[in-house]
Short mmCIF file of C-alpha atoms (C1' of nucleotides) in Angstrom, two decimals:
data_model
loop_
_atom_site.label_atom_id
_atom_site.label_comp_id
_atom_site.label_asym_id
_atom_site.label_seq_id
_atom_site.Cartn_x
_atom_site.Cartn_y
_atom_site.Cartn_z
CA MET A 22 107.66 86.14 72.43
CA GLY A 23 105.86 88.60 74.62
CA ARG A 24 103.01 87.99 76.94
CA ALA A 25 99.53 88.02 75.49
CA PRO A 26 97.70 91.26 76.19
CA CYS A 27 95.23 91.10 79.04
CA CYS A 28 92.49 92.55 76.85
CA ASP A 29 91.66 93.49 73.30
CA LYS A 30 93.43 96.82 73.14
CA ALA A 31 91.65 97.86 69.97
CA ASN A 32 88.23 97.74 71.60
CA VAL A 33 89.23 99.21 74.88
CA LYS A 34 88.98 102.82 75.87
CA LYS A 35 91.98 104.44 77.47
CA GLY A 36 92.58 107.70 79.23
CA PRO A 37 90.64 109.55 81.89
CA TRP A 38 87.44 108.09 83.23
CA SER A 39 84.20 109.92 82.63
CA PRO A 40 81.67 110.39 85.43
CA GLU A 41 79.36 107.99 83.58
CA GLU A 42 81.97 105.27 83.54
CA ASP A 43 82.71 105.86 87.20
CA ALA A 44 79.03 105.54 88.02
CA LYS A 45 78.68 102.33 86.02
CA LEU A 46 81.66 100.72 87.66
CA LYS A 47 80.69 101.82 91.13
CA GLU A 48 77.13 100.69 90.72
CA TYR A 49 78.14 97.31 89.37
CA ILE A 50 80.67 96.57 92.09
CA GLU A 51 78.37 97.72 94.85
CA LYS A 52 75.69 95.46 93.46
CA TYR A 53 77.63 92.37 92.49
CA GLY A 54 81.12 92.79 93.86
CA THR A 55 84.17 92.16 91.73
CA GLY A 56 83.38 88.47 91.45
CA GLY A 57 87.06 87.81 91.84
CA ASN A 58 87.58 88.40 88.16
CA TRP A 59 88.55 91.83 87.03
CA ILE A 60 89.13 90.75 83.45
CA ALA A 61 85.51 89.75 82.97
CA LEU A 62 84.11 92.62 85.00
CA PRO A 63 84.12 95.44 82.43
CA GLN A 64 82.09 93.42 79.96
CA LYS A 65 79.54 92.51 82.59
CA ALA A 66 79.38 96.09 83.77
CA GLY A 67 78.98 97.39 80.25
CA LEU A 68 82.28 99.20 80.19
CA ARG A 69 84.70 99.41 77.31
CA ARG A 70 87.65 99.29 79.61
CA CYS A 71 90.48 96.93 80.40
CA GLY A 72 89.91 94.93 83.58
CA LYS A 73 93.12 96.21 85.02
CA SER A 74 92.01 99.74 84.36
CA CYS A 75 88.74 99.06 86.20
CA ARG A 76 90.57 97.57 89.11
CA LEU A 77 92.89 100.56 89.35
CA ARG A 78 90.05 103.03 89.08
CA TRP A 79 88.13 101.25 91.81
CA LEU A 80 91.03 100.82 94.18
CA ASN A 81 92.52 104.25 93.75
CA TYR A 82 89.47 106.39 93.37
CA LEU A 83 86.02 104.88 93.64
CA ARG A 84 86.15 102.50 96.53
CA PRO A 85 84.66 103.72 99.80
CA ASN A 86 86.70 105.35 102.54
CA ILE A 87 89.36 106.63 100.20
CA LYS A 88 91.04 109.60 101.77
CA HIS A 89 91.97 112.43 99.45
CA GLY A 90 93.76 115.64 100.20
CA GLU A 91 96.63 116.72 102.37
CA PHE A 92 98.75 114.23 104.24
CA SER A 93 99.10 114.86 107.93
CA ASP A 94 102.42 115.12 109.73
CA GLU A 95 101.74 111.76 111.28
CA GLU A 96 101.23 110.25 107.86
CA ASP A 97 104.41 111.92 106.66
CA ARG A 98 106.22 110.39 109.57
CA ILE A 99 104.94 106.93 108.86
CA ILE A 100 105.71 107.12 105.18
CA CYS A 101 109.18 108.43 105.76
CA ASN A 102 109.89 105.89 108.41
CA LEU A 103 108.64 102.96 106.40
CA PHE A 104 110.34 104.11 103.23
CA THR A 105 113.61 104.30 105.07
CA ASN A 106 113.15 100.83 106.39
CA ILE A 107 111.54 98.90 103.60
CA GLY A 108 112.03 101.04 100.55
CA SER A 109 109.42 101.62 97.91
CA ARG A 110 106.99 98.95 99.04
CA TRP A 111 104.10 101.31 98.49
CA SER A 112 101.42 98.72 99.03
CA ILE A 113 102.86 97.80 102.41
CA ILE A 114 103.20 101.44 103.35
CA ALA A 115 99.64 102.05 102.20
CA ALA A 116 98.45 99.21 104.40
CA GLN A 117 99.61 101.25 107.37
CA LEU A 118 97.70 104.32 106.30
CA PRO A 119 93.97 103.65 106.24
CA GLY A 120 92.25 105.35 103.35
CA ARG A 121 95.41 106.01 101.43
CA THR A 122 96.30 104.12 98.30
CA ASP A 123 99.70 102.97 97.22
CA ASN A 124 99.46 105.14 94.14
CA ASP A 125 98.59 108.15 96.25
CA ILE A 126 101.50 107.59 98.55
CA LYS A 127 103.87 106.94 95.71
CA ASN A 128 102.87 110.17 94.01
CA TYR A 129 103.04 112.08 97.25
CA TRP A 130 106.48 110.76 97.97
CA ASN A 131 107.81 111.45 94.49
CA THR A 132 106.36 114.91 94.15
CA LYS A 133 106.38 116.37 97.61
CA LEU A 134 107.75 114.47 100.55
CA LYS A 135 111.05 113.58 98.95
CA LYS A 136 111.63 117.17 97.97
CA LYS A 137 110.58 118.32 101.39
CA LEU A 138 113.23 116.14 102.97
CA MET A 139 115.85 116.96 100.39
CA GLY A 140 115.20 120.63 100.70
CA LEU A 141 115.56 120.59 104.42
CA ASN A 142 118.81 118.81 104.87
CA MET A 143 120.48 117.62 101.73
CA LEU A 144 123.10 119.74 100.12
CA PRO A 145 123.44 119.23 96.39
CA SER A 146 127.11 118.35 96.80
CA GLN A 147 126.25 115.58 99.21
CA ILE A 148 123.74 114.12 96.85
CA LYS A 149 126.12 114.32 93.96
CA SER A 150 129.06 112.83 95.78
CA HIS A 151 127.16 109.66 96.42
CA SER A 152 125.71 109.42 92.96
CA GLY A 153 122.78 107.42 94.22
CA THR A 154 119.11 108.07 94.43
CA PHE A 155 117.52 109.39 97.52
CA SER A 156 116.27 105.92 98.07
CA SER A 157 119.71 104.43 97.98
CA LEU A 158 120.90 107.09 100.31
CA LEU A 159 118.27 106.13 102.80
CA HIS A 160 119.21 102.53 102.35
CA LEU A 161 122.77 103.46 102.92
CA GLN A 162 121.70 105.22 106.04
CA ALA A 163 119.79 102.18 107.11
CA SER A 164 122.63 99.82 106.48
CA LEU A 165 125.05 102.07 108.23
CA SER A 166 122.81 102.35 111.17
CA SER A 167 122.87 98.61 111.41
CA SER A 168 126.58 98.92 111.80
CA SER A 169 126.33 101.61 114.39
CA PRO A 170 129.17 102.26 116.75
CA SER A 171 130.14 99.18 118.65
CA SER A 172 129.74 100.97 121.93
CA TYR A 173 126.09 100.08 122.10
CA ARG A 174 126.48 96.51 121.08
CA GLY A 175 126.88 95.29 124.57
CA SER A 176 123.63 96.80 125.61
CA ASN A 177 120.43 94.91 125.42
CA ASN A 178 118.52 98.12 125.32
CA SER A 179 118.68 99.51 121.86
CA THR A 180 115.94 101.98 122.67
CA ALA A 181 118.37 103.67 124.99
CA TYR A 182 120.77 103.88 122.14
CA TYR A 183 118.19 105.52 119.96
CA ALA A 184 117.28 107.96 122.64
CA GLN A 185 120.88 109.00 123.12
CA ASN A 186 121.87 109.04 119.50
CA ARG A 187 118.87 110.14 117.61
CA SER A 188 120.74 112.39 115.29
CA PHE A 189 122.85 109.48 114.20
CA SER A 190 120.34 106.72 114.17
CA SER A 191 117.68 108.79 112.53
CA ALA A 192 116.39 106.13 110.22
CA LEU A 193 116.40 103.42 112.77
CA GLU A 194 113.33 104.46 114.57
CA PRO A 195 111.83 101.21 115.72
CA ILE A 196 108.85 100.41 113.62
CA SER A 197 105.79 98.67 114.81
CA PHE A 198 104.29 96.41 112.19
CA SER A 199 100.84 95.09 112.64
CA PRO A 200 100.43 91.48 111.59
CA SER A 201 97.99 92.68 108.97
CA LEU A 202 100.81 94.49 107.29
CA LEU A 203 102.31 91.27 106.20
CA SER A 204 99.17 89.27 105.77
CA ARG A 205 97.58 91.89 103.57
CA SER A 206 100.41 91.73 101.16
CA SER A 207 100.21 89.23 98.38
CA THR A 208 103.76 88.32 99.21
CA ASN A 209 104.25 86.09 102.19
CA ALA A 210 105.82 87.39 105.32
CA ALA A 211 109.07 85.54 104.96
CA SER A 212 109.45 86.84 101.48
CA VAL A 213 108.84 90.37 102.65
CA LEU A 214 111.38 89.95 105.38
CA HIS A 215 113.83 88.53 102.96
CA GLN A 216 113.35 91.41 100.58
CA VAL A 217 113.52 93.87 103.39
CA HIS A 218 116.84 92.48 104.42
CA GLN A 219 118.09 92.63 100.91
CA GLU A 220 117.21 96.27 100.67
CA ARG A 221 118.31 97.07 104.11
CA PHE A 222 121.76 95.67 103.99
CA VAL A 223 122.69 95.60 100.39
CA GLY A 224 123.46 98.94 98.90
CA ARG A 225 124.23 97.48 95.54
CA ALA A 226 122.58 95.07 93.20
CA MET A 227 123.47 91.91 94.99
CA GLN A 228 121.08 89.27 96.13
CA HIS A 229 121.60 87.57 99.42
CA ASN A 230 119.89 84.90 101.38
CA TYR A 231 119.95 84.53 105.06
CA GLN A 232 119.81 81.56 107.28
CA VAL A 233 120.14 80.67 110.89
CA LYS A 234 122.84 78.27 111.73
CA ASP A 235 123.74 77.32 115.26
CA ASN A 236 121.83 80.32 116.42
CA ILE A 237 123.85 82.53 114.17
CA LEU A 238 122.01 84.57 111.64
CA MET A 239 123.97 84.63 108.44
CA PHE A 240 123.46 86.38 105.16
CA GLY A 241 124.81 85.06 101.93
CA GLY A 242 124.47 82.45 99.27
CA GLU A 243 125.89 78.99 99.05
CA ALA A 244 128.86 79.86 101.16
CA SER A 245 126.73 80.46 104.16
CA CYS A 246 124.59 77.48 103.37
CA SER A 247 127.30 75.00 103.99
CA SER A 248 125.76 73.27 106.89
CA SER A 249 127.45 69.97 107.36
CA ASP A 250 124.19 68.18 108.00
CA GLY A 251 122.56 69.72 104.96
CA SER A 252 119.77 71.15 107.04
CA CYS A 253 120.00 74.55 105.55
CA SER A 254 116.40 74.69 104.47
CA ASN A 255 115.21 73.60 107.89
CA GLN A 256 117.11 76.39 109.47
CA ILE A 257 115.60 78.87 107.16
CA SER A 258 112.11 77.70 107.89
CA GLN A 259 112.82 77.80 111.58
CA CYS A 260 113.91 81.34 111.10
CA ARG A 261 110.70 82.12 109.27
CA ASP A 262 108.60 80.50 111.93
CA ARG A 263 110.17 82.73 114.49
CA GLU A 264 110.30 85.82 112.39
CA TYR A 265 109.09 88.28 114.99
CA GLU A 266 111.36 86.97 117.67
CA TYR A 267 114.18 86.71 115.27
CA ASN A 268 113.84 90.23 114.04
CA TYR A 269 113.73 91.60 117.50
CA ASN A 270 116.79 89.72 118.51
CA PHE A 271 118.46 90.44 115.25
CA PHE A 272 118.77 94.11 115.71
CA ASN A 273 118.51 94.30 119.41
CA GLY A 274 121.41 91.96 119.93
CA GLY A 275 119.20 90.97 122.76
CA GLU A 276 117.92 87.76 124.10
CA GLY A 277 119.68 84.87 122.52
CA HIS A 278 122.65 87.07 121.67
CA GLN A 279 122.55 86.03 118.10
CA LYS A 280 125.62 86.83 116.16
CA ILE A 281 125.10 88.29 112.78
CA MET A 282 127.00 88.27 109.59
CA LEU A 283 125.83 90.79 107.12
CA PRO A 284 126.83 92.60 104.01
CA ASP A 285 127.96 96.05 104.97
CA GLY A 286 126.18 97.53 102.05
CA LEU A 287 129.20 99.34 100.78
CA ASN A 288 132.35 97.38 100.61
CA GLY A 289 131.66 93.75 101.11
CA TRP A 290 131.09 91.56 104.07
CA ARG A 291 131.35 92.50 107.65
CA SER A 292 131.05 90.17 110.55
CA GLU A 293 130.90 90.85 114.20
CA LYS A 294 132.13 89.13 117.26
CA GLN A 295 131.90 89.59 120.96
CA ASN A 296 135.12 90.63 122.67
CA GLY A 297 136.24 89.55 126.08
CA ASN A 298 134.14 92.21 127.73
CA GLY A 299 131.00 91.07 126.02
CA ILE A 300 131.03 94.01 123.63
CA TRP A 301 130.10 93.42 120.02
CA GLU A 302 132.77 94.63 117.68
CA ASP A 303 133.03 94.96 113.96
CA GLN A 304 135.53 92.61 112.48
CA ALA A 305 136.25 94.89 109.60
CA PRO A 306 135.54 98.60 109.56
CA LEU A 307 133.79 100.31 106.72
CA ASP A 308 135.97 102.07 104.28
CA TYR A 309 133.72 105.06 104.40
CA GLY A 310 135.00 107.61 106.83
CA LEU A 311 132.94 107.77 109.95
CA GLU A 312 132.61 111.51 109.73
CA GLU A 313 131.41 111.25 106.19
CA ILE A 314 128.89 108.68 107.21
CA LYS A 315 127.68 110.75 110.11
CA GLN A 316 127.36 113.71 107.84
CA LEU A 317 125.31 111.71 105.41
CA ILE A 318 123.06 110.38 108.06
CA SER A 319 122.59 113.62 109.86
CA SER A 320 121.88 115.23 106.54
CA THR A 321 118.95 112.94 106.03
CA SER A 322 117.83 113.04 109.61
CA SER A 323 115.09 115.46 108.73
CA CYS A 324 112.99 112.39 108.45
CA ASN A 325 113.01 112.26 112.19
CA ASN A 326 113.83 115.73 113.21
CA PHE A 327 110.92 117.47 111.68
CA LEU A 328 108.49 114.67 111.58
CA PHE A 329 109.04 112.34 114.43
CA ASP A 330 107.68 112.74 117.82
CA GLU A 331 110.44 112.27 120.33
CA ASN A 332 108.00 110.78 122.77
CA LYS A 333 107.14 107.91 120.52
CA THR A 334 110.30 105.92 120.87
CA GLU A 335 108.66 103.59 123.31
CA GLU A 336 107.30 100.83 121.18
CA LYS A 337 105.84 97.60 122.32
CA ALA A 338 105.66 94.78 119.86
CA MET A 339 108.23 96.04 117.46
CA MET A 340 110.42 94.77 114.78
CA TYR A 341 113.78 96.22 114.06
CA TYR A 342 114.97 96.44 110.54
"C1'" DA B 27 97.78 137.85 76.34
"C1'" DA B 28 100.70 134.24 74.78
"C1'" DT B 29 104.02 130.92 75.58
"C1'" DA B 30 107.19 128.00 78.13
"C1'" DG B 31 108.21 125.67 82.20
"C1'" DT B 32 106.92 123.07 86.23
"C1'" DG B 33 104.26 120.32 89.47
"C1'" DG B 34 100.80 117.10 90.65
"C1'" DC B 35 97.99 113.43 89.80
"C1'" DA B 36 95.59 109.74 87.27
"C1'" DA B 37 96.33 106.13 84.45
"C1'" DC B 38 99.07 102.81 81.85
"C1'" DC B 39 102.57 99.24 81.27
"C1'" DG B 40 105.22 95.30 82.04
"C1'" DC B 41 106.77 92.00 85.19
"C1'" DG B 42 106.68 88.55 88.93
"C1'" DC B 43 103.99 85.62 91.72
"C1'" DG B 44 100.69 82.26 92.88
"C1'" DG B 45 96.73 79.37 92.00
"C1'" DG B 46 94.55 76.26 88.96
"C1'" DT B 47 94.70 72.69 85.53
"C1'" DT C 26 106.08 69.42 86.21
"C1'" DA C 27 104.88 72.69 82.95
"C1'" DC C 28 101.93 75.89 81.40
"C1'" DC C 29 98.26 79.37 81.52
"C1'" DC C 30 95.88 83.06 83.48
"C1'" DG C 31 94.61 86.67 86.61
"C1'" DC C 32 96.14 89.66 90.22
"C1'" DG C 33 98.96 92.92 92.38
"C1'" DC C 34 102.87 95.70 92.39
"C1'" DG C 35 106.22 99.35 91.25
"C1'" DG C 36 107.92 102.27 87.69
"C1'" DT C 37 106.79 105.33 84.13
"C1'" DT C 38 104.09 108.26 81.18
"C1'" DG C 39 100.78 111.65 79.81
"C1'" DC C 40 97.69 115.18 80.70
"C1'" DC C 41 96.05 119.18 82.94
"C1'" DA C 42 96.41 123.18 85.89
"C1'" DC C 43 99.14 126.61 87.60
"C1'" DT C 44 103.03 129.92 87.53
"C1'" DA C 45 106.70 132.59 85.58
"C1'" DT C 46 108.44 135.20 81.89
#
DNA sequence: AATAGTGGCAACCGCGCGGGT
DNA sequence: TACCCGCGCGGTTGCCACTAT
């Protein structure tokens, strides 16, 4: 049995909003607010509209400080960067662009920005050969970047790595997230992180959990949750409590020298270990040829090359995904 | 001038989540 | 604990304007 409709569809108007309806809605909300109940709002405001429709109209069009029109290069950069790192979390991306709505950004991405990027660097054959969406390609890029050449693993300064290897690490521009980014989302921060990791490291439809065990960050299901003392959940919550620190260390391989075990996003699991010289090495290489991978990544590097300011690699409070 | 094709945007739909009971 | 309800999100659809033929 399906869910009950949110409103009486027969008595509800659909389609484009008239200026009169806009005025009614705007006037009502400015006077009384939403009252925390969108479902009841249209009736009170004298509108024959579904509450959800009112909410959408208000959020995407009528509410103050909405920015319409062309996106700036800086906005392009942010969108591209965030999309690469967190995928189609339009609301989160929108939270980083004051005045822009998630719908706006989504439309802009789908109709313009994606094509812009594709047109610049992607050859049709490359797209076809990987039979994935642009999104999955970016995710692939992201996951591959997380398994970047082991030569940098020994370094605590990943920024240096980015600076030297921008064409390869294109999507791994460090991103600065304001705390409001997470708090403004209806989803809690840990959940966002969890989802981000799923998208970031899993190039196929697999679901993974992560946990911290003995200072080792591990991804996986029950197998990785085999703590002998059964304190799996505690470890996870510890991880969540320290999410900023953890994320920094996670990618940076920095303070704490956390080991990671992660899905390689293509062919299964890949773990890493430190060799005798303190260099982090992949335990199992990817089956994808390195050259092919580099080609893929450089082919999508337009995201950085034409949008990103080279001088902005210095980030302060940053999280690496 | 008429028609078909394409792009862009606004709006809708269905689902998952979380709070309340 | 289970259920209901509203909210918010992401994907999709439909309409309109513009362009090409």
